Every structure is written in structure tokens, then in C-alpha cells.
Tab-separated table of C-alpha atoms in Angstrom:
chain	number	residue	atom	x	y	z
A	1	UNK	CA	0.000	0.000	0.000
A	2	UNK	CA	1.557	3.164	-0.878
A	3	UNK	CA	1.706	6.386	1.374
A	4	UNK	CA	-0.816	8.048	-0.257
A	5	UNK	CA	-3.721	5.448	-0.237
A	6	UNK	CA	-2.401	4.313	3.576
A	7	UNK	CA	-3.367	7.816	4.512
A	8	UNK	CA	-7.091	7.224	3.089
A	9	UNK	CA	-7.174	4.243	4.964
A	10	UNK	CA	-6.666	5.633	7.791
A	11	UNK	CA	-7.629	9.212	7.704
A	12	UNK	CA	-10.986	8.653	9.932
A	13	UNK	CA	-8.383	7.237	13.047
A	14	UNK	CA	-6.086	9.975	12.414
A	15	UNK	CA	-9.025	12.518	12.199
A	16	UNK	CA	-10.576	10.601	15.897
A	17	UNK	CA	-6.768	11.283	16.881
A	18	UNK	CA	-6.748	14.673	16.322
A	19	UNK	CA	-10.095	15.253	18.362
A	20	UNK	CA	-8.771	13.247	21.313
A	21	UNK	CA	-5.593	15.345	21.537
A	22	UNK	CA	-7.534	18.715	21.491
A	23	UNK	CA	-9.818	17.168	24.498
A	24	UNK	CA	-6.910	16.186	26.105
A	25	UNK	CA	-4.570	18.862	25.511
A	26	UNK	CA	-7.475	21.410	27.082
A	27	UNK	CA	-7.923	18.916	29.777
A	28	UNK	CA	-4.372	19.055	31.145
A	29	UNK	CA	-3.963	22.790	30.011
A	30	UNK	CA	-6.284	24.154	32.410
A	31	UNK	CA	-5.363	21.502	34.963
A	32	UNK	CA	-1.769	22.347	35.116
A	33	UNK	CA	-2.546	25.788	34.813
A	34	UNK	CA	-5.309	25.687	38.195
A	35	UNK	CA	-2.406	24.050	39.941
A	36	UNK	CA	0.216	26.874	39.829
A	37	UNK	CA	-2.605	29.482	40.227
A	38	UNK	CA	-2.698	28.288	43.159
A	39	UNK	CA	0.558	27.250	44.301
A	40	UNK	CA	2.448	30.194	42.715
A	41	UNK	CA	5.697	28.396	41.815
A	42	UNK	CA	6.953	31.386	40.452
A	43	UNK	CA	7.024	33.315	43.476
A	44	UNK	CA	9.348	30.694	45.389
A	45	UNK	CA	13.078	31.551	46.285
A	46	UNK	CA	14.796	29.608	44.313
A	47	UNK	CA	12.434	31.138	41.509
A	48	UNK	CA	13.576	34.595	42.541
A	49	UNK	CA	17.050	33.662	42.093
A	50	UNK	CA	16.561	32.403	38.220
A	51	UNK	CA	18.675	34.998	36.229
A	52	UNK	CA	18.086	33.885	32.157
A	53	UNK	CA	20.522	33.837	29.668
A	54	UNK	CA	18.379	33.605	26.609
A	55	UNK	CA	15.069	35.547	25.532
A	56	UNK	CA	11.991	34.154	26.335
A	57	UNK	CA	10.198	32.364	23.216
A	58	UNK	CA	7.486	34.372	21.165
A	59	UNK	CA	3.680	33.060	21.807
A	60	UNK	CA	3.767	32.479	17.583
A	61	UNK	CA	7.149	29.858	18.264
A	62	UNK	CA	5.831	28.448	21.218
A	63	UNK	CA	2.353	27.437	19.816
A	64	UNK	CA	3.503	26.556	16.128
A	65	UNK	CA	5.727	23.952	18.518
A	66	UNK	CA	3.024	22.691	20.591
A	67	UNK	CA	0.332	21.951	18.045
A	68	UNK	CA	3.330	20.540	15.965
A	69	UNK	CA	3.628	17.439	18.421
A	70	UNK	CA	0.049	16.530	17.708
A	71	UNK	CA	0.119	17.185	14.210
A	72	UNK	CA	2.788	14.813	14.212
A	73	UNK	CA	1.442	12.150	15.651
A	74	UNK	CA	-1.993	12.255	13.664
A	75	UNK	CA	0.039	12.037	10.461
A	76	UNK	CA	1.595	8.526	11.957
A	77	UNK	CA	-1.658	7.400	12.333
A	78	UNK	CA	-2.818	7.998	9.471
A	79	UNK	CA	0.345	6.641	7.596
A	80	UNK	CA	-0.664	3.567	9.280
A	81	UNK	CA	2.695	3.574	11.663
A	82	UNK	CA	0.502	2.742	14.768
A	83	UNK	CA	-3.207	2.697	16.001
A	84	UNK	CA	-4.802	5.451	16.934
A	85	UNK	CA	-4.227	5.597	21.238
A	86	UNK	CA	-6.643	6.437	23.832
A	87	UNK	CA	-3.584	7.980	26.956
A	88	UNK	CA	-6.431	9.626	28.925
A	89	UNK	CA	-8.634	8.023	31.266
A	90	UNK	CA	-11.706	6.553	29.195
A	91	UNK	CA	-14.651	7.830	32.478
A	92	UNK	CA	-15.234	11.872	33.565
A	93	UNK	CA	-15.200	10.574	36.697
A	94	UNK	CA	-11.838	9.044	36.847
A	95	UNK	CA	-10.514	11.851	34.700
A	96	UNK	CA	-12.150	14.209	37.478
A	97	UNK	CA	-10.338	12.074	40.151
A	98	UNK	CA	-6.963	12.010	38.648
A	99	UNK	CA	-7.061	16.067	38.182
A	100	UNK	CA	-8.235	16.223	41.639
A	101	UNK	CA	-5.590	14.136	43.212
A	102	UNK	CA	-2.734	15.669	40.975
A	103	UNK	CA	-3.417	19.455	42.220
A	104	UNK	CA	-3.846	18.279	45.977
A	105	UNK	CA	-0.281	16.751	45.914
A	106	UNK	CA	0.629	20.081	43.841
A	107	UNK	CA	0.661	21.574	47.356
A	108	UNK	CA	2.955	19.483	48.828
A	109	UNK	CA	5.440	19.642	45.614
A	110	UNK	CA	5.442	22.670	45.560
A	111	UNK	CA	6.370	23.455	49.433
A	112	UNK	CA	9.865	21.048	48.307
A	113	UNK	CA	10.323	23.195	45.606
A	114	UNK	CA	10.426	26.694	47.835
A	115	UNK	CA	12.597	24.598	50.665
A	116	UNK	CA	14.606	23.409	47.536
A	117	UNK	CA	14.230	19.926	49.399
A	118	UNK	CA	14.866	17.455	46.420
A	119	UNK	CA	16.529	14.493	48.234
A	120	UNK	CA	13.397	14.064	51.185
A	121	UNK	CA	13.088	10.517	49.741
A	122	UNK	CA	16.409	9.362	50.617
A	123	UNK	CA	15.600	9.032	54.463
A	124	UNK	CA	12.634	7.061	53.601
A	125	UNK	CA	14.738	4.583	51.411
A	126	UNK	CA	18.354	3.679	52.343
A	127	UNK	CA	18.660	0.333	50.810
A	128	UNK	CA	21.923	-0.085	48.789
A	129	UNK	CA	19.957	-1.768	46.265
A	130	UNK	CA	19.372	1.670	44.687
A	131	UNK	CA	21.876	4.044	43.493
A	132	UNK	CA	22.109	7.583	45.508
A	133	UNK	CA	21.531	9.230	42.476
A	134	UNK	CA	17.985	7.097	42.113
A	135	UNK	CA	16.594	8.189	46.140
A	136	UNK	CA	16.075	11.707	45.041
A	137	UNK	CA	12.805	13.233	45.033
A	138	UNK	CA	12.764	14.409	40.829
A	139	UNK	CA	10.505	16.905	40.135
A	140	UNK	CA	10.152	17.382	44.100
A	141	UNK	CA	7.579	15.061	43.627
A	142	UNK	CA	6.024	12.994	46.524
A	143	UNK	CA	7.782	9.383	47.171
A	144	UNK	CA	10.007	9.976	44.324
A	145	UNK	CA	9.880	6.996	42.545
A	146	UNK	CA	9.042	4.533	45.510
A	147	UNK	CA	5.476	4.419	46.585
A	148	UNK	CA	2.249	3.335	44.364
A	149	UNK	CA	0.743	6.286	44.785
A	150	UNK	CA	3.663	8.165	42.901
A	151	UNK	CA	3.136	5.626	40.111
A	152	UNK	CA	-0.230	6.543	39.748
A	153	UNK	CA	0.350	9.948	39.470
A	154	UNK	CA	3.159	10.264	37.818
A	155	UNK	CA	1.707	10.478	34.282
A	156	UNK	CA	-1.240	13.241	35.304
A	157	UNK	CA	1.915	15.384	36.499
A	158	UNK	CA	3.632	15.201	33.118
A	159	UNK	CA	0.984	15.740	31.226
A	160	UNK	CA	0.016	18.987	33.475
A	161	UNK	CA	3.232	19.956	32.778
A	162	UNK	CA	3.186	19.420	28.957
A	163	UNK	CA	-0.314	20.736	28.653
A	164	UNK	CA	-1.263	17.043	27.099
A	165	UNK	CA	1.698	16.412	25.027
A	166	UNK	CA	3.269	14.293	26.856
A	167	UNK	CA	2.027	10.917	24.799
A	168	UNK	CA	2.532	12.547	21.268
A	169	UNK	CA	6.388	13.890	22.409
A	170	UNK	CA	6.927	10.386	23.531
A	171	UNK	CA	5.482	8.385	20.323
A	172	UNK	CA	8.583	10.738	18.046
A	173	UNK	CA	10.629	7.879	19.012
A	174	UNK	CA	8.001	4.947	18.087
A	175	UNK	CA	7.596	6.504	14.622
A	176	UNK	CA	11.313	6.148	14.035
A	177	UNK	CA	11.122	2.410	14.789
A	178	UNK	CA	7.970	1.834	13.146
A	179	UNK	CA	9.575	3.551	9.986
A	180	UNK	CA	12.360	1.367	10.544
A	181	UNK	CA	10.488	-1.724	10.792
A	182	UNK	CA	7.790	-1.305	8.167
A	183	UNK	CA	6.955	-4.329	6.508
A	184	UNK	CA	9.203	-6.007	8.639
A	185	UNK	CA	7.643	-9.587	10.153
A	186	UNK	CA	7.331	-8.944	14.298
A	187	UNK	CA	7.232	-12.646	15.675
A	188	UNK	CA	10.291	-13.171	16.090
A	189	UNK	CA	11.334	-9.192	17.084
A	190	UNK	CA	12.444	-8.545	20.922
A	191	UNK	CA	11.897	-5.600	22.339
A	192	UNK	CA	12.824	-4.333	25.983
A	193	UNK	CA	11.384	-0.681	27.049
A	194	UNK	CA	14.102	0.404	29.385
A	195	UNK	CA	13.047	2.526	32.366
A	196	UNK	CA	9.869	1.767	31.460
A	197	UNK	CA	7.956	3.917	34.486
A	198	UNK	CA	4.458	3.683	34.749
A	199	UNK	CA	4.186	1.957	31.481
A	200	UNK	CA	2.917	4.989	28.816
A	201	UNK	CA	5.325	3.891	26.167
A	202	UNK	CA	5.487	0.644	27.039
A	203	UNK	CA	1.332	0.350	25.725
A	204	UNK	CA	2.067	2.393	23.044
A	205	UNK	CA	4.886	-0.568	21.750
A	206	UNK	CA	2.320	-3.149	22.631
A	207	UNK	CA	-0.402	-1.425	20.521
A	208	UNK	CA	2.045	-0.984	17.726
A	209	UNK	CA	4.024	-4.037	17.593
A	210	UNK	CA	1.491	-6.173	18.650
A	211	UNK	CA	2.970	-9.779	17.732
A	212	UNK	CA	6.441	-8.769	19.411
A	213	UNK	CA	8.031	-10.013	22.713
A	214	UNK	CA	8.095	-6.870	24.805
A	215	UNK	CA	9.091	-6.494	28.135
A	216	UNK	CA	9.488	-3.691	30.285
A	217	UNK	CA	12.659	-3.038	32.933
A	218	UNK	CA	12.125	-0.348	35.679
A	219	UNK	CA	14.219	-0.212	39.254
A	220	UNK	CA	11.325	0.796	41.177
A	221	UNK	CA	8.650	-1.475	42.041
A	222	UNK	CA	6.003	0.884	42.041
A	223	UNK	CA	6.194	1.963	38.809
A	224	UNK	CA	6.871	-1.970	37.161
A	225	UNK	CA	3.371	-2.491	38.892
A	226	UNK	CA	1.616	0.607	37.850
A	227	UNK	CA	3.086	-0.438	34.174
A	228	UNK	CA	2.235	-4.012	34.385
A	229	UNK	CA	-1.431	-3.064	35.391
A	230	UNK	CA	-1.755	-1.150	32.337
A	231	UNK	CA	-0.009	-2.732	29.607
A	232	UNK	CA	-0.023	-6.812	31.326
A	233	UNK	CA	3.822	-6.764	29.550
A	234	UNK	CA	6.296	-9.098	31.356
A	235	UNK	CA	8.611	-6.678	33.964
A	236	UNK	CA	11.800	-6.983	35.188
A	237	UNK	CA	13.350	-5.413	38.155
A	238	UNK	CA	17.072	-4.270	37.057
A	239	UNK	CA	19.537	-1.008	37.063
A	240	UNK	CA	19.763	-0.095	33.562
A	241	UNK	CA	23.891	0.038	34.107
A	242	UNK	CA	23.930	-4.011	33.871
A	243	UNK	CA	20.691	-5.259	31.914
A	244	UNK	CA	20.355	-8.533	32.888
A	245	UNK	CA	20.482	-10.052	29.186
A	246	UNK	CA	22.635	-12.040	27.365
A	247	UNK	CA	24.859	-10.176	24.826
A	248	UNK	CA	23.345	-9.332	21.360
A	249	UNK	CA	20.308	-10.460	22.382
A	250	UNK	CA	17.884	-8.031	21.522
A	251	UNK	CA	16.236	-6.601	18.388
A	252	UNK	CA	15.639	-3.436	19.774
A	253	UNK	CA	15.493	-1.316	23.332
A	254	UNK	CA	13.585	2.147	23.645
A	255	UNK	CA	14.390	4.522	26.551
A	256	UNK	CA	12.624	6.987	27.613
A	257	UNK	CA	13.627	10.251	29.558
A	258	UNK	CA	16.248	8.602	31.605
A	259	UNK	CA	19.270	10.058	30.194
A	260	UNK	CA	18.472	13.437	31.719
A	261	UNK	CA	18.256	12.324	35.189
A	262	UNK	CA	21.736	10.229	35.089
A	263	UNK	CA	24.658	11.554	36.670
A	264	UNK	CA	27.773	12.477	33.373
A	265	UNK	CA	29.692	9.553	34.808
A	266	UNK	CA	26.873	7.391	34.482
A	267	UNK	CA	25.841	8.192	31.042
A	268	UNK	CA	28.305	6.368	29.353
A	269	UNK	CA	28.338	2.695	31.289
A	270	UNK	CA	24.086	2.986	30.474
A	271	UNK	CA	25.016	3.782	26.898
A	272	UNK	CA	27.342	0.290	26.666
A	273	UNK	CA	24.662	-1.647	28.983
A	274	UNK	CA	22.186	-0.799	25.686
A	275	UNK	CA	24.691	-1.431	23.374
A	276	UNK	CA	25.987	-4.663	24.728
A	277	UNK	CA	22.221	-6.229	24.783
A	278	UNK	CA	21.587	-5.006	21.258
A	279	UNK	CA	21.813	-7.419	18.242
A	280	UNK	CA	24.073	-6.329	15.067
A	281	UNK	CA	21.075	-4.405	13.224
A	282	UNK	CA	19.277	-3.763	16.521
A	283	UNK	CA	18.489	-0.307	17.465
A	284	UNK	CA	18.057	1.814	20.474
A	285	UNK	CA	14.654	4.450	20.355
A	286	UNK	CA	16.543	7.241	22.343
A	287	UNK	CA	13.570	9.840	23.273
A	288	UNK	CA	14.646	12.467	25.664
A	289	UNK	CA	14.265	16.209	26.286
A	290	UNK	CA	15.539	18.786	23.136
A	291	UNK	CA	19.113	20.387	23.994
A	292	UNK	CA	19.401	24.148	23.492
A	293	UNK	CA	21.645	23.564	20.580
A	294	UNK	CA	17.969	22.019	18.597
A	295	UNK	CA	15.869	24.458	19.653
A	296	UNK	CA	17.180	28.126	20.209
A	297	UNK	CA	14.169	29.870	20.390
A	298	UNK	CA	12.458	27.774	23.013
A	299	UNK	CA	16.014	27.933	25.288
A	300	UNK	CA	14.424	29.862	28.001
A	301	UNK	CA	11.873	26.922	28.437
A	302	UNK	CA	15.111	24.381	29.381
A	303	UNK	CA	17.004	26.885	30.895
A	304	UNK	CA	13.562	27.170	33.719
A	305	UNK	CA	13.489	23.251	34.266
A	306	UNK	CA	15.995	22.858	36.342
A	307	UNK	CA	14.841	25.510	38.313
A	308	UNK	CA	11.445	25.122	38.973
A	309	UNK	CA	11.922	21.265	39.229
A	310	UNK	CA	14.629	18.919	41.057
A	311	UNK	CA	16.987	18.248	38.191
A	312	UNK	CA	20.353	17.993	39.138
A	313	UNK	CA	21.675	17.003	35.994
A	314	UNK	CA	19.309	18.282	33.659
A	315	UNK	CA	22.357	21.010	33.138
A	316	UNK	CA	25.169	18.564	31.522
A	317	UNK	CA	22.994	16.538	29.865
A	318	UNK	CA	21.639	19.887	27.508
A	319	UNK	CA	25.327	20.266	26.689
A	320	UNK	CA	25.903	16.142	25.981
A	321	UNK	CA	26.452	14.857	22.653
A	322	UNK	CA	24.292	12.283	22.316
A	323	UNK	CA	25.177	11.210	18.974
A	324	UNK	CA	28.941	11.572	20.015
A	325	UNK	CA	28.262	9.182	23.010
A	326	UNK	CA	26.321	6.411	21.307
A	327	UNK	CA	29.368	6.424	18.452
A	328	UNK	CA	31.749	5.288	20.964
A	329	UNK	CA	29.899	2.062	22.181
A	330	UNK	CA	29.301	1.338	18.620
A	331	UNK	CA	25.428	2.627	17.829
A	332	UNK	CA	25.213	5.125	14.685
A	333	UNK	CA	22.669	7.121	14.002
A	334	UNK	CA	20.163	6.304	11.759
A	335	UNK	CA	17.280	8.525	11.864
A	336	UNK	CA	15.651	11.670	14.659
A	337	UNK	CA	12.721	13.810	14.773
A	338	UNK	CA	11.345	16.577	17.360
A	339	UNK	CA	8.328	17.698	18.898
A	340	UNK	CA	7.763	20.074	21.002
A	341	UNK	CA	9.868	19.739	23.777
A	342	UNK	CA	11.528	16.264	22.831
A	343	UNK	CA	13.752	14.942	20.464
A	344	UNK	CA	13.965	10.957	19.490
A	345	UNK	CA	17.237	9.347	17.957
A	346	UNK	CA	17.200	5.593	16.388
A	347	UNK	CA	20.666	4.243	16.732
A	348	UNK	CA	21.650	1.090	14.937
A	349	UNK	CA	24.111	-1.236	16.640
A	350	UNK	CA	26.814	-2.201	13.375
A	351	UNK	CA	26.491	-5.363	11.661
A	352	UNK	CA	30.036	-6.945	11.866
């Protein structure tokens, strides 16, 4: 089926796509934006003390980016890359709930953020079984990434924060590998979504590779049960530095916003932990956070992360090169896109 009759095929689940992500989007918009009405994030310390380097981005930039991400994703569906998703909850009740339960713990996040408390978790959890980079309270949010009720919410706060974007940033990197592996047969085709959190792209592989083995590896336990209760994909319990897998073993490994909330020195022994697990012809779905050096205009926005949200080393991973690091454990890069606020890399592991 060529592109342009694919696009017929599916132009009514691209055009249900496009209404869901408008719901959605004005959903989370005026969620997120009830929360810091009333928490005033903006008026913390720490806030007071943010001195920008770079002009902040015109409305006209800043919207032509957001509705990009959703335009974006509609197009994938109706290319046929992968189903149309349903990311919010299905009820207006539960919907209500989750909104309701995301700006009372707003509250609480946002008292760590004007203490500039980011490491409350680490009293709470002392086991050496995590590293003391992992007991840190990210995006001073409650339980960091150790209780169930963090897992639950950890997907309302992003997309409060993304004003409902969240899903479409994410899928950049499962239209590379869908791309990739068009017309490709998936019965035989591994894949392992590393850090897998609460499970959001973990569903969205499912849905799109549905005759795949996919499994998803997480170090907390919270979140490999909040993801396992969505998706029902196998999950392991593992640090990303040594995957528990056999070498060249895998057809392909996504990962998801993790490399923005690893330490520099840890960067590298994650990058040969992927590598190592990857097949020759395998490839890793990098998706992470745009650097400055991709999006100038919409600097000032990752210049305020850090800032307004525990991100320690949010700083030297805008300045990394990615493409640089995957090169020297052997992963090239094959193909990237943007969205919004995200970029996604495929790297393929050489044959030989």
C-alpha cells in the first residue's frame, strides 16, 4: 500500500486522533494551569534567584511547537505507523479524580520546591539496592519513585506539565522504529522498554508491535506495577547500568527520559549496557528532552526546568552529545525527529 492510499485508509483514526488530543490537551492545560494558580511556583526563592541567559520564546514559536507534536502524531496514524491511542482516562469521573488528586499533591510539591528539598526521599529509602543518584525526590515530587501512589500519578503530572503532550512527544521515538520496521515480520522481534515507568510507552509498543516479545525493565517497584497493570507486559526489576540479558540479544530497546536524570559519569556505562544487549542491526529508540543547541528559540523553556523542578543534571545533559556518546559504544545514528519539547534518535548497533 503506498503512502498516499495508507493515509485514506486511515484518515478517519487519524481525524478521531486529532479530536482526542484537542480534548486532552485542554484537559491538562487548564489543569496544570489551576495548579500553579494556586501554588504560585513562580514566586518561590529559588524562583527569585533564576537569572536567564536567553530571551523568552514568542507566543507564535511556542504554539507553532506545541500543536506541531500533535500534528505529528496524527500524520503517523494515518500513515498507518501505529493505532490510533486512547492515553487519557476513558470515564469523567476518573478523569475528574486524577485532576483532583494531581493538584492536591501540587501543594505538597510545591512546598519542596520553595525549601529546595529534592533528596526528602532518601531518608525514607536507604537500601543499597538503589543508586544515591535514584533516592532523590525528581521533580520534588512525593515518594520519588518509591510508593504506588507516585506511580499513579506520575503520568497526570507530566501531562500537566506538557499541557497534554506528553504521549505525542513520547510516540517521536516509536515513529522512528515503526519507519524502521515497516513491513518487517514482528514474531520473532524482541523488544525491551528500558526505564519503562508507569508503562505509557510501554502500551504504546504493545499497541504498535502487537505480535512482538516486549518487556518492560524499571528499578522501582512501584512503577513496574503501575506499568504491568496497564499494559499486562512481562517486567523486570534491574539497574539499567547491567541489563540482565545475554549479549546481542535483543532486536531493539527504547528509553525513555532517563538520560536526563543520570549523573555524566553514568551516562556512558548505560550507553554500553544498551549497546551490549543489542543485536548487530538492533536499534536503540533514544527519546529524551531537546538540547538548546535544537531548539534556540524555546532555550528559556530548558534553561527554567531545572529551576522550577529537582533536576540535578538536567544542566550537563543539555550540553551532551548524544550522537557523540552512542558512536563510541558502537550505535550510529540512523534517523531523529522533534516535537515540542523532545527529540527521538534511532541508533543502529553495526552489523560486523
Amino acid at each position: 500500500m503506498d503512502e498516499r492510499r495508507s493515509r485514506g485508509a486511515f484518515a478517519v483514526d487519524a481525524a478521531g486522533q486529532r479530536a482526542k488530543a484537542m480534548v486532552k490537551a485542554a484537559w491538562w492545560t487548564a489543569t496544570g494551569g489551576l495548579a500553579r494558580s494556586m501554588t504560585r511556583p513562580t514566586e518561590g526563592k529559588q524562583a527569585q534567584r533564576f537569572k536567564p541567559a536567553t530571551a523568552p520564546p514568542s507566543k507564535a514559536s511556542l504554539r507553532r511547537a506545541y500543536l506541531e507534536a500533535f500534528e505529528k502524531d496524527a500524520r503517523d496514524v494515518a500513515a498507518g505507523l501505529y493505532p490510533a491511542v486512547e492515553d487519557a482516562p476513558a470515564r469523567p469521573s476518573a478523569a475528574l479524580r486524577e485532576a483532583a488528586d494531581f493538584i492536591a499533591d501540587a501543594f505538597a510539591v510545591d512546598q519542596r520546591r520553595r525549601r529546595g528539598d529534592g533528596v526528602e526521599v532518601r531518608d525514607a529509602v536507604n537500601s543499597q539496592a538503589y543508586p544515591s543518584y535514584y533516592r532523590q525526590n525528581f521533580h520534588y515530587q512525593s515518594g520519588g519513585w518509591f510508593t504506588d501512589e507516585s506511580a499513579r500519578r506520575y503520568d497526570a503530572q507530566v501531562e500537566a506539565l506538557f499541557s497534554g503532550t506528553a504521549g505525542a512527544m513520547r510516540r517521536r521515538g516509536l515513529s522512528l522504529l515503526a519507519k524502521h520496521w515497516r513491513g518487517r515480520d514482528q514474531r520473532e522481534a524482541k523488544i525491551l522498554d528500558v526505564a519503562c515507568g508507569s508503562g505509557a510507552f510501554l502500551k504504546d509498543l504493545k499497541a504498535a508491535f502487537p505480535r512482538a516479545a516486549i518487556a518492560g525493565l524499571d528499578l522501582s517497584e512501584a512503577y513496574l506495577g503501575e506499568a504491568r497493570r496497564r499494559t499486562g507486559a512481562g517486567a523486570i526489576k534491574a539497574n539499567v547500568e547491567a541489563l540482565p540479558f545475554a549479549d546481542s540479544s535483543l532486536d531493539a530497546a527504547a528509553c525513555v527520559y532517563l538520560f536526563h536524570e543520570l549523573p555524566p559519569r553514568v551516562r556512558p556505562i548505560v550507553a554500553a549496557s544498551l549497546a551490549r544487549v543489542l543485536k548487530p542491526g538492533g536499534v536503540l529508540v533514544f527519546v529524551d528532552s531537546v538540547q538548546p543547541i535544537d531548539t534556540p528559540d524555546l532555550a528559556r523553556l530548558l534553561e527554567a526546568f531545572p529551576v522550577y523542578f529537582h533536576e540535578p543534571y538536567y544542566g550537563t545533559y543539555a550540553q551532551t552529545d548524544l550522537v557523540g556518546l552512542f558512536a563510541e559504544v558502537g550505535l550510529r545514528l540512523v534517523a531523529e525527529d522533534r516535537a515540542f519539547l523532545t527529540k527521538a534518535l534511532l541508533l543502529e548497533k553495526a552489523v560486523g
